[in-house]
mmCIF file of C-alpha atoms and ligand atoms in Angstrom:
data_model
loop_
_atom_site.group_PDB
_atom_site.id
_atom_site.type_symbol
_atom_site.label_atom_id
_atom_site.label_comp_id
_atom_site.label_asym_id
_atom_site.label_seq_id
_atom_site.Cartn_x
_atom_site.Cartn_y
_atom_site.Cartn_z
ATOM 1 C CA MET A 1 138.585 171.965 105.329
ATOM 2 C CA LEU A 2 134.913 172.895 105.578
ATOM 3 C CA PHE A 3 132.181 171.386 103.474
ATOM 4 C CA ASP A 4 128.419 170.861 103.576
ATOM 5 C CA LEU A 5 126.783 167.726 102.219
ATOM 6 C CA TYR A 6 123.188 167.452 101.084
ATOM 7 C CA LEU A 7 122.480 163.883 100.095
ATOM 8 C CA PRO A 8 119.277 162.212 98.983
ATOM 9 C CA GLY A 9 117.586 160.696 102.031
ATOM 10 C CA ARG A 10 116.429 157.502 100.387
ATOM 11 C CA VAL A 11 117.649 155.995 97.136
ATOM 12 C CA LEU A 12 116.356 152.800 95.561
ATOM 13 C CA PHE A 13 118.788 151.904 92.802
ATOM 14 C CA GLY A 14 118.720 149.043 90.352
ATOM 15 C CA PRO A 15 117.043 147.321 87.422
ATOM 16 C CA GLY A 16 113.362 146.911 88.256
ATOM 17 C CA SER A 17 113.400 149.193 91.312
ATOM 18 C CA THR A 18 110.419 151.013 89.753
ATOM 19 C CA TYR A 19 108.166 148.213 91.003
ATOM 20 C CA ARG A 20 108.672 149.631 94.518
ATOM 21 C CA LEU A 21 107.141 153.001 93.576
ATOM 22 C CA GLY A 22 103.725 152.018 94.955
ATOM 23 C CA GLU A 23 104.926 151.143 98.444
ATOM 24 C CA GLU A 24 107.084 154.288 98.529
ATOM 25 C CA ALA A 25 104.272 156.609 97.396
ATOM 26 C CA ARG A 26 101.824 155.021 99.828
ATOM 27 C CA ARG A 27 103.818 156.368 102.782
ATOM 28 C CA TYR A 28 102.553 159.838 101.863
ATOM 29 C CA GLY A 29 98.853 159.093 101.372
ATOM 30 C CA ASN A 30 96.342 157.767 98.878
ATOM 31 C CA LYS A 31 96.702 160.039 95.898
ATOM 32 C CA VAL A 32 99.657 160.514 93.582
ATOM 33 C CA LEU A 33 100.222 163.186 90.958
ATOM 34 C CA LEU A 34 102.327 161.606 88.211
ATOM 35 C CA VAL A 35 104.240 164.271 86.258
ATOM 36 C CA THR A 36 105.899 163.547 82.906
ATOM 37 C CA GLY A 37 107.085 165.345 79.771
ATOM 38 C CA ARG A 38 104.994 165.862 76.689
ATOM 39 C CA ARG A 39 106.480 162.936 74.816
ATOM 40 C CA SER A 40 104.341 160.114 76.024
ATOM 41 C CA LEU A 41 105.899 157.550 78.313
ATOM 42 C CA LYS A 42 103.573 155.104 76.603
ATOM 43 C CA GLU A 43 105.745 154.705 73.481
ATOM 44 C CA SER A 44 108.605 153.392 75.568
ATOM 45 C CA GLY A 45 106.512 150.997 77.640
ATOM 46 C CA ASN A 46 107.559 152.951 80.710
ATOM 47 C CA PHE A 47 104.039 154.208 81.411
ATOM 48 C CA GLU A 48 102.946 150.708 82.495
ATOM 49 C CA ARG A 49 106.175 150.171 84.428
ATOM 50 C CA VAL A 50 105.520 153.315 86.433
ATOM 51 C CA THR A 51 101.739 153.111 86.908
ATOM 52 C CA MET A 52 101.330 149.365 87.625
ATOM 53 C CA PRO A 53 102.886 149.772 91.085
ATOM 54 C CA PHE A 54 100.259 152.466 91.862
ATOM 55 C CA VAL A 55 97.474 150.104 90.808
ATOM 56 C CA THR A 56 98.951 147.257 92.856
ATOM 57 C CA ALA A 57 99.256 149.520 95.908
ATOM 58 C CA LYS A 58 95.627 150.671 95.338
ATOM 59 C CA LEU A 59 96.682 154.289 94.920
ATOM 60 C CA GLU A 60 94.615 156.837 93.085
ATOM 61 C CA PHE A 61 96.657 158.827 90.565
ATOM 62 C CA ALA A 62 96.273 161.846 88.332
ATOM 63 C CA LEU A 63 98.488 162.472 85.293
ATOM 64 C CA TYR A 64 100.097 165.788 84.388
ATOM 65 C CA ASP A 65 101.987 165.350 81.093
ATOM 66 C CA ARG A 66 102.649 168.931 80.065
ATOM 67 C CA VAL A 67 106.220 169.623 81.161
ATOM 68 C CA PRO A 68 108.037 171.243 78.195
ATOM 69 C CA PRO A 69 111.522 170.076 77.093
ATOM 70 C CA GLU A 70 113.022 173.302 78.470
ATOM 71 C CA PRO A 71 111.743 174.164 81.965
ATOM 72 C CA THR A 72 110.551 177.761 82.034
ATOM 73 C CA LEU A 73 109.324 179.829 84.985
ATOM 74 C CA GLU A 74 105.833 179.639 83.484
ATOM 75 C CA ALA A 75 105.985 175.815 83.316
ATOM 76 C CA VAL A 76 106.817 175.703 87.037
ATOM 77 C CA GLU A 77 104.071 178.213 87.827
ATOM 78 C CA GLU A 78 101.508 176.180 85.879
ATOM 79 C CA LEU A 79 102.444 172.897 87.558
ATOM 80 C CA ARG A 80 102.367 174.543 91.001
ATOM 81 C CA ARG A 81 98.859 175.861 90.269
ATOM 82 C CA TYR A 82 97.707 172.432 89.096
ATOM 83 C CA LEU A 83 99.242 170.735 92.135
ATOM 84 C CA ARG A 84 97.466 173.117 94.517
ATOM 85 C CA GLU A 85 94.105 172.410 92.845
ATOM 86 C CA GLU A 86 94.546 168.661 92.438
ATOM 87 C CA LYS A 87 94.977 167.995 96.183
ATOM 88 C CA CYS A 88 97.209 164.945 95.998
ATOM 89 C CA ASP A 89 99.551 163.623 98.696
ATOM 90 C CA VAL A 90 102.804 163.179 96.794
ATOM 91 C CA VAL A 91 104.234 164.012 93.363
ATOM 92 C CA VAL A 92 106.078 161.375 91.351
ATOM 93 C CA ALA A 93 108.282 162.965 88.657
ATOM 94 C CA VAL A 94 109.185 160.599 85.814
ATOM 95 C CA GLY A 95 111.464 161.953 83.089
ATOM 96 C CA GLY A 96 114.748 163.601 82.253
ATOM 97 C CA GLY A 97 116.327 166.613 83.931
ATOM 98 C CA SER A 98 113.646 169.007 82.682
ATOM 99 C CA VAL A 99 110.791 167.087 84.309
ATOM 100 C CA LEU A 100 112.709 166.547 87.547
ATOM 101 C CA ASP A 101 113.780 170.204 87.769
ATOM 102 C CA THR A 102 110.261 171.476 87.049
ATOM 103 C CA VAL A 103 108.784 169.264 89.751
ATOM 104 C CA LYS A 104 111.605 170.136 92.153
ATOM 105 C CA ALA A 105 110.875 173.846 91.821
ATOM 106 C CA ALA A 106 107.061 173.473 91.838
ATOM 107 C CA THR A 107 107.074 171.300 94.983
ATOM 108 C CA GLY A 108 109.818 173.467 96.506
ATOM 109 C CA LEU A 109 107.739 176.617 96.114
ATOM 110 C CA PHE A 110 104.388 174.940 96.828
ATOM 111 C CA TYR A 111 103.815 176.701 100.156
ATOM 112 C CA GLU A 112 105.461 179.978 99.150
ATOM 113 C CA GLU A 113 103.268 182.974 98.428
ATOM 114 C CA GLY A 114 105.371 184.796 95.838
ATOM 115 C CA THR A 115 105.575 184.114 92.117
ATOM 116 C CA VAL A 116 108.148 181.646 90.793
ATOM 117 C CA LYS A 117 109.836 184.575 89.074
ATOM 118 C CA GLU A 118 110.411 186.377 92.377
ATOM 119 C CA TYR A 119 112.327 183.413 93.823
ATOM 120 C CA PHE A 120 114.248 182.968 90.550
ATOM 121 C CA TYR A 121 115.536 186.516 91.005
ATOM 122 C CA GLY A 122 116.516 186.146 94.633
ATOM 123 C CA ARG A 123 113.516 186.266 96.972
ATOM 124 C CA GLU A 124 114.291 184.179 100.052
ATOM 125 C CA ILE A 125 112.749 180.698 100.303
ATOM 126 C CA THR A 126 111.566 180.009 103.840
ATOM 127 C CA LYS A 127 108.926 177.272 103.643
ATOM 128 C CA PRO A 128 109.436 173.496 103.444
ATOM 129 C CA LYS A 129 108.681 171.689 100.218
ATOM 130 C CA PHE A 130 105.794 169.438 99.193
ATOM 131 C CA PRO A 131 106.774 165.706 99.116
ATOM 132 C CA TRP A 132 108.065 164.339 95.816
ATOM 133 C CA ILE A 133 109.703 161.229 94.400
ATOM 134 C CA ALA A 134 112.267 161.455 91.582
ATOM 135 C CA VAL A 135 112.307 158.771 88.882
ATOM 136 C CA PRO A 136 114.901 159.667 86.217
ATOM 137 C CA THR A 137 114.500 158.175 82.739
ATOM 138 C CA THR A 138 117.846 159.426 81.393
ATOM 139 C CA ALA A 139 121.400 158.917 82.616
ATOM 140 C CA GLY A 140 122.319 162.588 82.503
ATOM 141 C CA SER A 141 121.255 165.458 84.714
ATOM 142 C CA GLY A 142 121.688 163.735 88.077
ATOM 143 C CA SER A 143 118.834 165.959 89.249
ATOM 144 C CA GLU A 144 117.599 163.162 91.512
ATOM 145 C CA ALA A 145 120.690 163.754 93.656
ATOM 146 C CA THR A 146 120.671 167.553 93.831
ATOM 147 C CA THR A 147 118.861 170.510 95.389
ATOM 148 C CA ILE A 148 119.217 172.363 92.072
ATOM 149 C CA ALA A 149 116.570 173.253 89.484
ATOM 150 C CA VAL A 150 117.880 174.874 86.304
ATOM 151 C CA LEU A 151 115.123 177.103 84.934
ATOM 152 C CA LYS A 152 114.738 179.549 82.106
ATOM 153 C CA ASP A 153 113.177 182.983 81.946
ATOM 154 C CA PRO A 154 112.494 183.232 78.193
ATOM 155 C CA GLU A 155 111.731 186.939 78.394
ATOM 156 C CA VAL A 156 115.368 187.951 79.076
ATOM 157 C CA PRO A 157 116.364 185.199 78.014
ATOM 158 C CA LYS A 158 118.184 183.838 81.060
ATOM 159 C CA LYS A 159 118.918 180.360 82.341
ATOM 160 C CA GLN A 160 120.191 179.822 85.873
ATOM 161 C CA SER A 161 119.775 177.525 88.813
ATOM 162 C CA LEU A 162 117.311 177.980 91.610
ATOM 163 C CA ARG A 163 118.124 175.876 94.631
ATOM 164 C CA HIS A 164 117.423 175.254 98.278
ATOM 165 C CA PRO A 165 118.736 172.690 100.781
ATOM 166 C CA PHE A 166 115.132 171.492 101.349
ATOM 167 C CA TRP A 167 114.691 170.540 97.730
ATOM 168 C CA LEU A 168 116.151 167.051 97.435
ATOM 169 C CA PRO A 169 113.522 164.436 96.573
ATOM 170 C CA ASP A 170 112.128 162.450 99.500
ATOM 171 C CA VAL A 171 112.930 159.297 97.549
ATOM 172 C CA ALA A 172 114.938 158.714 94.366
ATOM 173 C CA VAL A 173 113.977 155.574 92.454
ATOM 174 C CA VAL A 174 116.829 155.118 90.010
ATOM 175 C CA ASP A 175 115.998 152.298 87.613
ATOM 176 C CA PRO A 176 118.277 151.836 84.578
ATOM 177 C CA ILE A 177 115.584 149.779 82.811
ATOM 178 C CA LEU A 178 113.713 153.058 82.199
ATOM 179 C CA THR A 179 116.638 154.268 80.055
ATOM 180 C CA MET A 180 116.737 151.183 77.789
ATOM 181 C CA SER A 181 114.347 152.687 75.236
ATOM 182 C CA LEU A 182 116.017 156.094 75.140
ATOM 183 C CA PRO A 183 116.908 157.090 71.530
ATOM 184 C CA ARG A 184 120.612 157.167 70.685
ATOM 185 C CA GLU A 185 120.891 160.923 70.335
ATOM 186 C CA LEU A 186 119.310 161.533 73.727
ATOM 187 C CA THR A 187 121.543 158.857 75.247
ATOM 188 C CA ALA A 188 124.591 160.666 73.860
ATOM 189 C CA ARG A 189 123.528 164.133 74.981
ATOM 190 C CA ALA A 190 122.519 163.045 78.462
ATOM 191 C CA GLY A 191 125.730 161.059 78.846
ATOM 192 C CA LEU A 192 127.842 164.083 77.888
ATOM 193 C CA ASP A 193 126.051 166.166 80.517
ATOM 194 C CA ALA A 194 126.853 163.527 83.147
ATOM 195 C CA LEU A 195 130.488 163.336 82.024
ATOM 196 C CA THR A 196 130.756 167.122 82.217
ATOM 197 C CA HIS A 197 129.342 167.048 85.764
ATOM 198 C CA ALA A 198 131.892 164.445 86.818
ATOM 199 C CA VAL A 199 134.885 166.231 85.251
ATOM 200 C CA GLU A 200 133.892 169.707 86.456
ATOM 201 C CA ALA A 201 133.136 168.485 89.993
ATOM 202 C CA TYR A 202 136.495 166.651 90.174
ATOM 203 C CA THR A 203 138.499 169.669 89.052
ATOM 204 C CA CYS A 204 136.616 172.693 90.395
ATOM 205 C CA ARG A 205 137.885 174.988 93.165
ATOM 206 C CA PHE A 206 135.747 173.607 95.982
ATOM 207 C CA THR A 207 136.300 169.870 95.974
ATOM 208 C CA ASN A 208 136.214 167.738 99.125
ATOM 209 C CA PRO A 209 136.953 164.078 99.926
ATOM 210 C CA PHE A 210 133.363 163.051 99.207
ATOM 211 C CA SER A 211 133.076 164.826 95.858
ATOM 212 C CA ASP A 212 136.550 163.573 94.871
ATOM 213 C CA ALA A 213 135.576 159.964 95.482
ATOM 214 C CA VAL A 214 132.217 160.041 93.736
ATOM 215 C CA SER A 215 133.252 162.179 90.766
ATOM 216 C CA ARG A 216 136.304 160.006 90.031
ATOM 217 C CA GLU A 217 134.172 156.868 90.055
ATOM 218 C CA ALA A 218 131.550 158.637 87.932
ATOM 219 C CA VAL A 219 134.168 159.470 85.288
ATOM 220 C CA ARG A 220 135.284 155.828 85.209
ATOM 221 C CA LEU A 221 131.743 154.492 84.833
ATOM 222 C CA ILE A 222 130.758 157.000 82.153
ATOM 223 C CA VAL A 223 133.952 156.789 80.074
ATOM 224 C CA GLN A 224 133.828 152.996 80.070
ATOM 225 C CA ASN A 225 130.150 152.738 79.120
ATOM 226 C CA ILE A 226 128.932 155.793 77.210
ATOM 227 C CA TYR A 227 129.886 154.486 73.779
ATOM 228 C CA THR A 228 128.355 151.044 74.354
ATOM 229 C CA ALA A 229 125.116 152.571 75.669
ATOM 230 C CA TYR A 230 125.022 154.691 72.506
ATOM 231 C CA THR A 231 125.845 151.960 69.983
ATOM 232 C CA VAL A 232 123.977 149.094 71.690
ATOM 233 C CA PRO A 233 121.011 150.804 73.368
ATOM 234 C CA ARG A 234 119.616 147.540 74.779
ATOM 235 C CA ASN A 235 122.892 146.686 76.535
ATOM 236 C CA ARG A 236 121.626 146.391 80.070
ATOM 237 C CA ASP A 237 125.016 146.442 81.750
ATOM 238 C CA ALA A 238 126.106 149.646 79.993
ATOM 239 C CA ARG A 239 122.763 151.306 80.789
ATOM 240 C CA GLU A 240 123.109 150.364 84.452
ATOM 241 C CA LYS A 241 126.681 151.670 84.687
ATOM 242 C CA MET A 242 125.679 154.938 82.967
ATOM 243 C CA MET A 243 122.877 155.365 85.495
ATOM 244 C CA GLN A 244 125.298 154.757 88.358
ATOM 245 C CA GLY A 245 127.688 157.269 86.809
ATOM 246 C CA SER A 246 125.101 160.004 86.309
ATOM 247 C CA PHE A 247 123.751 159.524 89.830
ATOM 248 C CA LEU A 248 127.240 159.748 91.383
ATOM 249 C CA ALA A 249 128.035 162.757 89.182
ATOM 250 C CA GLY A 250 124.833 164.389 90.459
ATOM 251 C CA MET A 251 126.007 163.924 94.052
ATOM 252 C CA ALA A 252 129.406 165.303 93.058
ATOM 253 C CA ILE A 253 128.038 168.556 91.598
ATOM 254 C CA GLN A 254 125.732 168.955 94.572
ATOM 255 C CA SER A 255 128.759 168.764 96.827
ATOM 256 C CA ALA A 256 131.456 170.561 94.784
ATOM 257 C CA GLY A 257 129.719 172.479 91.994
ATOM 258 C CA VAL A 258 130.439 172.826 88.297
ATOM 259 C CA GLY A 259 132.605 175.242 86.286
ATOM 260 C CA ALA A 260 133.049 177.199 83.072
ATOM 261 C CA VAL A 261 131.333 174.616 80.837
ATOM 262 C CA HIS A 262 128.069 175.081 82.702
ATOM 263 C CA ALA A 263 128.465 178.850 82.917
ATOM 264 C CA LEU A 264 128.731 179.001 79.116
ATOM 265 C CA ALA A 265 126.221 176.202 78.401
ATOM 266 C CA HIS A 266 123.478 177.998 80.313
ATOM 267 C CA VAL A 267 123.966 181.166 78.275
ATOM 268 C CA LEU A 268 123.861 179.162 75.032
ATOM 269 C CA GLY A 269 120.825 177.208 76.253
ATOM 270 C CA ALA A 270 118.936 180.395 77.087
ATOM 271 C CA ARG A 271 119.694 182.145 73.817
ATOM 272 C CA TYR A 272 119.494 179.379 71.214
ATOM 273 C CA ASP A 273 117.426 176.618 72.845
ATOM 274 C CA LEU A 274 120.498 174.463 72.501
ATOM 275 C CA PRO A 275 120.011 171.121 74.317
ATOM 276 C CA HIS A 276 122.037 171.278 77.532
ATOM 277 C CA GLY A 277 123.977 168.029 77.079
ATOM 278 C CA LEU A 278 124.965 168.971 73.544
ATOM 279 C CA ALA A 279 126.219 172.401 74.654
ATOM 280 C CA CYS A 280 128.256 170.696 77.406
ATOM 281 C CA GLY A 281 129.713 168.145 74.979
ATOM 282 C CA MET A 282 130.801 170.827 72.524
ATOM 283 C CA LEU A 283 132.386 173.058 75.163
ATOM 284 C CA LEU A 284 133.964 170.495 77.486
ATOM 285 C CA PRO A 285 137.165 169.746 75.497
ATOM 286 C CA HIS A 286 137.867 173.470 75.028
ATOM 287 C CA VAL A 287 137.335 174.298 78.697
ATOM 288 C CA MET A 288 139.474 171.287 79.653
ATOM 289 C CA ALA A 289 142.292 172.496 77.406
ATOM 290 C CA PHE A 290 142.038 175.948 79.014
ATOM 291 C CA ASN A 291 142.081 174.503 82.554
ATOM 292 C CA LEU A 292 144.832 171.976 81.786
ATOM 293 C CA PRO A 293 147.809 173.978 83.171
ATOM 294 C CA LEU A 294 146.170 174.108 86.616
ATOM 295 C CA VAL A 295 144.691 170.621 86.842
ATOM 296 C CA GLU A 296 147.101 168.473 84.862
ATOM 297 C CA ASP A 297 147.541 165.999 87.726
ATOM 298 C CA LYS A 298 143.796 165.607 88.139
ATOM 299 C CA TYR A 299 143.224 164.939 84.439
ATOM 300 C CA ALA A 300 146.077 162.441 84.581
ATOM 301 C CA GLN A 301 144.450 160.681 87.557
ATOM 302 C CA LEU A 302 141.146 160.524 85.679
ATOM 303 C CA ALA A 303 142.843 159.143 82.556
ATOM 304 C CA VAL A 304 144.382 156.325 84.605
ATOM 305 C CA THR A 305 141.179 155.652 86.589
ATOM 306 C CA ALA A 306 139.120 155.436 83.408
ATOM 307 C CA GLY A 307 141.652 153.143 81.748
ATOM 308 C CA ILE A 308 142.497 155.597 78.969
ATOM 309 C CA VAL A 309 146.250 155.259 79.714
ATOM 310 C CA PRO A 310 148.331 152.691 81.644
ATOM 311 C CA PRO A 311 149.092 153.641 85.287
ATOM 312 C CA ALA A 312 152.778 154.421 84.679
ATOM 313 C CA THR A 313 152.070 157.086 82.030
ATOM 314 C CA PRO A 314 153.753 160.439 82.860
ATOM 315 C CA ALA A 315 151.182 163.016 84.045
ATOM 316 C CA PRO A 316 151.543 165.532 81.166
ATOM 317 C CA GLN A 317 151.013 162.784 78.592
ATOM 318 C CA ALA A 318 148.130 161.163 80.505
ATOM 319 C CA ALA A 319 146.368 164.506 80.927
ATOM 320 C CA GLU A 320 146.710 165.308 77.220
ATOM 321 C CA ARG A 321 145.302 161.896 76.324
ATOM 322 C CA PHE A 322 142.266 162.537 78.507
ATOM 323 C CA VAL A 323 141.555 165.878 76.829
ATOM 324 C CA GLY A 324 142.060 164.162 73.451
ATOM 325 C CA TYR A 325 139.594 161.425 74.383
ATOM 326 C CA VAL A 326 136.922 163.998 75.300
ATOM 327 C CA ARG A 327 137.629 165.951 72.100
ATOM 328 C CA LEU A 328 136.865 162.889 69.956
ATOM 329 C CA LEU A 329 133.908 161.719 71.991
ATOM 330 C CA THR A 330 131.269 164.152 70.673
ATOM 331 C CA THR A 331 132.148 163.118 67.096
ATOM 332 C CA LYS A 332 132.044 159.418 67.978
ATOM 333 C CA LEU A 333 128.586 159.964 69.436
ATOM 334 C CA GLY A 334 127.375 161.403 66.125
ATOM 335 C CA LEU A 335 126.776 164.910 67.443
ATOM 336 C CA PRO A 336 127.819 168.279 65.976
ATOM 337 C CA THR A 337 131.039 169.592 67.473
ATOM 338 C CA ARG A 338 131.041 173.236 66.361
ATOM 339 C CA LEU A 339 128.863 176.027 67.748
ATOM 340 C CA ARG A 340 128.368 177.376 64.219
ATOM 341 C CA GLU A 341 126.651 174.098 63.238
ATOM 342 C CA VAL A 342 123.906 174.591 65.819
ATOM 343 C CA GLY A 343 122.868 178.155 65.059
ATOM 344 C CA VAL A 344 125.207 180.160 67.292
ATOM 345 C CA LYS A 345 126.124 183.469 65.622
ATOM 346 C CA GLU A 346 129.705 184.667 65.532
ATOM 347 C CA GLU A 347 128.739 188.253 66.324
ATOM 348 C CA ASP A 348 127.107 187.036 69.568
ATOM 349 C CA LEU A 349 130.291 185.482 70.967
ATOM 350 C CA PRO A 350 131.485 188.632 72.844
ATOM 351 C CA SER A 351 128.169 189.068 74.648
ATOM 352 C CA ILE A 352 128.008 185.323 75.470
ATOM 353 C CA ALA A 353 131.463 185.600 77.065
ATOM 354 C CA GLU A 354 130.394 188.732 78.932
ATOM 355 C CA GLU A 355 127.293 187.087 80.349
ATOM 356 C CA ALA A 356 129.025 183.830 81.345
ATOM 357 C CA LEU A 357 131.680 185.793 83.239
ATOM 358 C CA THR A 358 129.264 186.618 86.051
ATOM 359 C CA ALA A 359 127.567 183.179 86.300
ATOM 360 C CA SER A 360 127.959 181.607 89.735
ATOM 361 C CA SER A 361 129.610 178.439 88.393
ATOM 362 C CA MET A 362 132.329 180.569 86.763
ATOM 363 C CA ALA A 363 133.667 181.341 90.244
ATOM 364 C CA ARG A 364 134.198 177.612 90.810
ATOM 365 C CA ASN A 365 136.216 176.993 87.661
ATOM 366 C CA PRO A 366 139.797 175.988 88.566
ATOM 367 C CA ARG A 367 141.402 178.608 86.322
ATOM 368 C CA ARG A 368 140.280 182.190 86.497
ATOM 369 C CA ALA A 369 139.034 183.309 83.116
ATOM 370 C CA SER A 370 138.930 186.852 81.796
ATOM 371 C CA ARG A 371 136.431 188.086 79.225
ATOM 372 C CA GLU A 372 139.167 187.637 76.626
ATOM 373 C CA ASP A 373 139.877 184.055 77.747
ATOM 374 C CA LEU A 374 136.213 183.101 77.428
ATOM 375 C CA LEU A 375 135.953 184.762 74.052
ATOM 376 C CA ASN A 376 139.005 182.841 72.788
ATOM 377 C CA LEU A 377 137.525 179.659 74.124
ATOM 378 C CA LEU A 378 134.212 180.304 72.359
ATOM 379 C CA ARG A 379 136.072 181.104 69.126
ATOM 380 C CA GLU A 380 137.889 177.784 69.348
ATOM 381 C CA ALA A 381 134.557 176.017 69.806
ATOM 382 C CA PHE A 382 132.926 178.005 67.000
HETATM 383 FE FE1 LIG B 1 124.580 169.817 83.428
#
């Protein structure tokens, strides 16, 4: 068996770990560029949590709070321009997957001469990245543990990942306290993205002992805590376990990859601005049902690990129960379950299937899917 591992070099995990941001940033110099989304961190109280350590460490910092909810090529280009002019020593990205991915690509292409668009469409990346620190505020994308930035070219529209082995953050500060104020709907969507990562990484075609171990544990943590984190947002233990789960799931997809859910979710995200976690949550049970004949034992293992069925349950029954659990989950989390409810048009389904067929993550799905298979799957989800 051959496999490559790209793991974050330095991870500070735990409630309150944000207070160490100052000492970490100081290793790179005196000036920090703090990058956030447009929704102010101030409402959640996280702005003080993140900036106090800079003040304590006597660091100068500039704020860039213009990352859009959906990271476009233009958003990366604009941040890269700003970063070049601002002359800081390190970037600290605080936010969900969109903020982390935007910063990852902007720092990754900092020293490159071409446009962001050129690299998105295949130009080779040869230069090292600019230093950055990842501080996730959602338990979802796992971007702090990956070399992947999912970006969108709205002109096509097309959504795909841009990645490079250099692109992991220099430090990941993973503090579940930052997720405590996350609204319920965002908690649910992010959690479904993380669950999809864990399930797809555990069952895809290129698993390895490392991805097996971390994705299985990620499924357990997420299944056992997602509903509590949603219903009792201030439950610290559930928030911490969700953060552990999304971080492990991030490492798992970095190591093994994803599958058909992500292939389809990216097409839907590009065309309809559908939030990524919601698209994943709606598609996951249908893709799982399609993959079931090839990965029954794996679903059964996950069902036992997560405590959905007792250990002695026969594999076919255990696997079915796991798919059933996932099918009910999106409803329990108060989210729409049908593509038609979120603006997807029935006449678009054939071209969505066509486009997803050639996505790179499709090649990693455990069961080969034809155009017809994907179309049937989309119809079931419609
Ligand atoms: Fe995802």
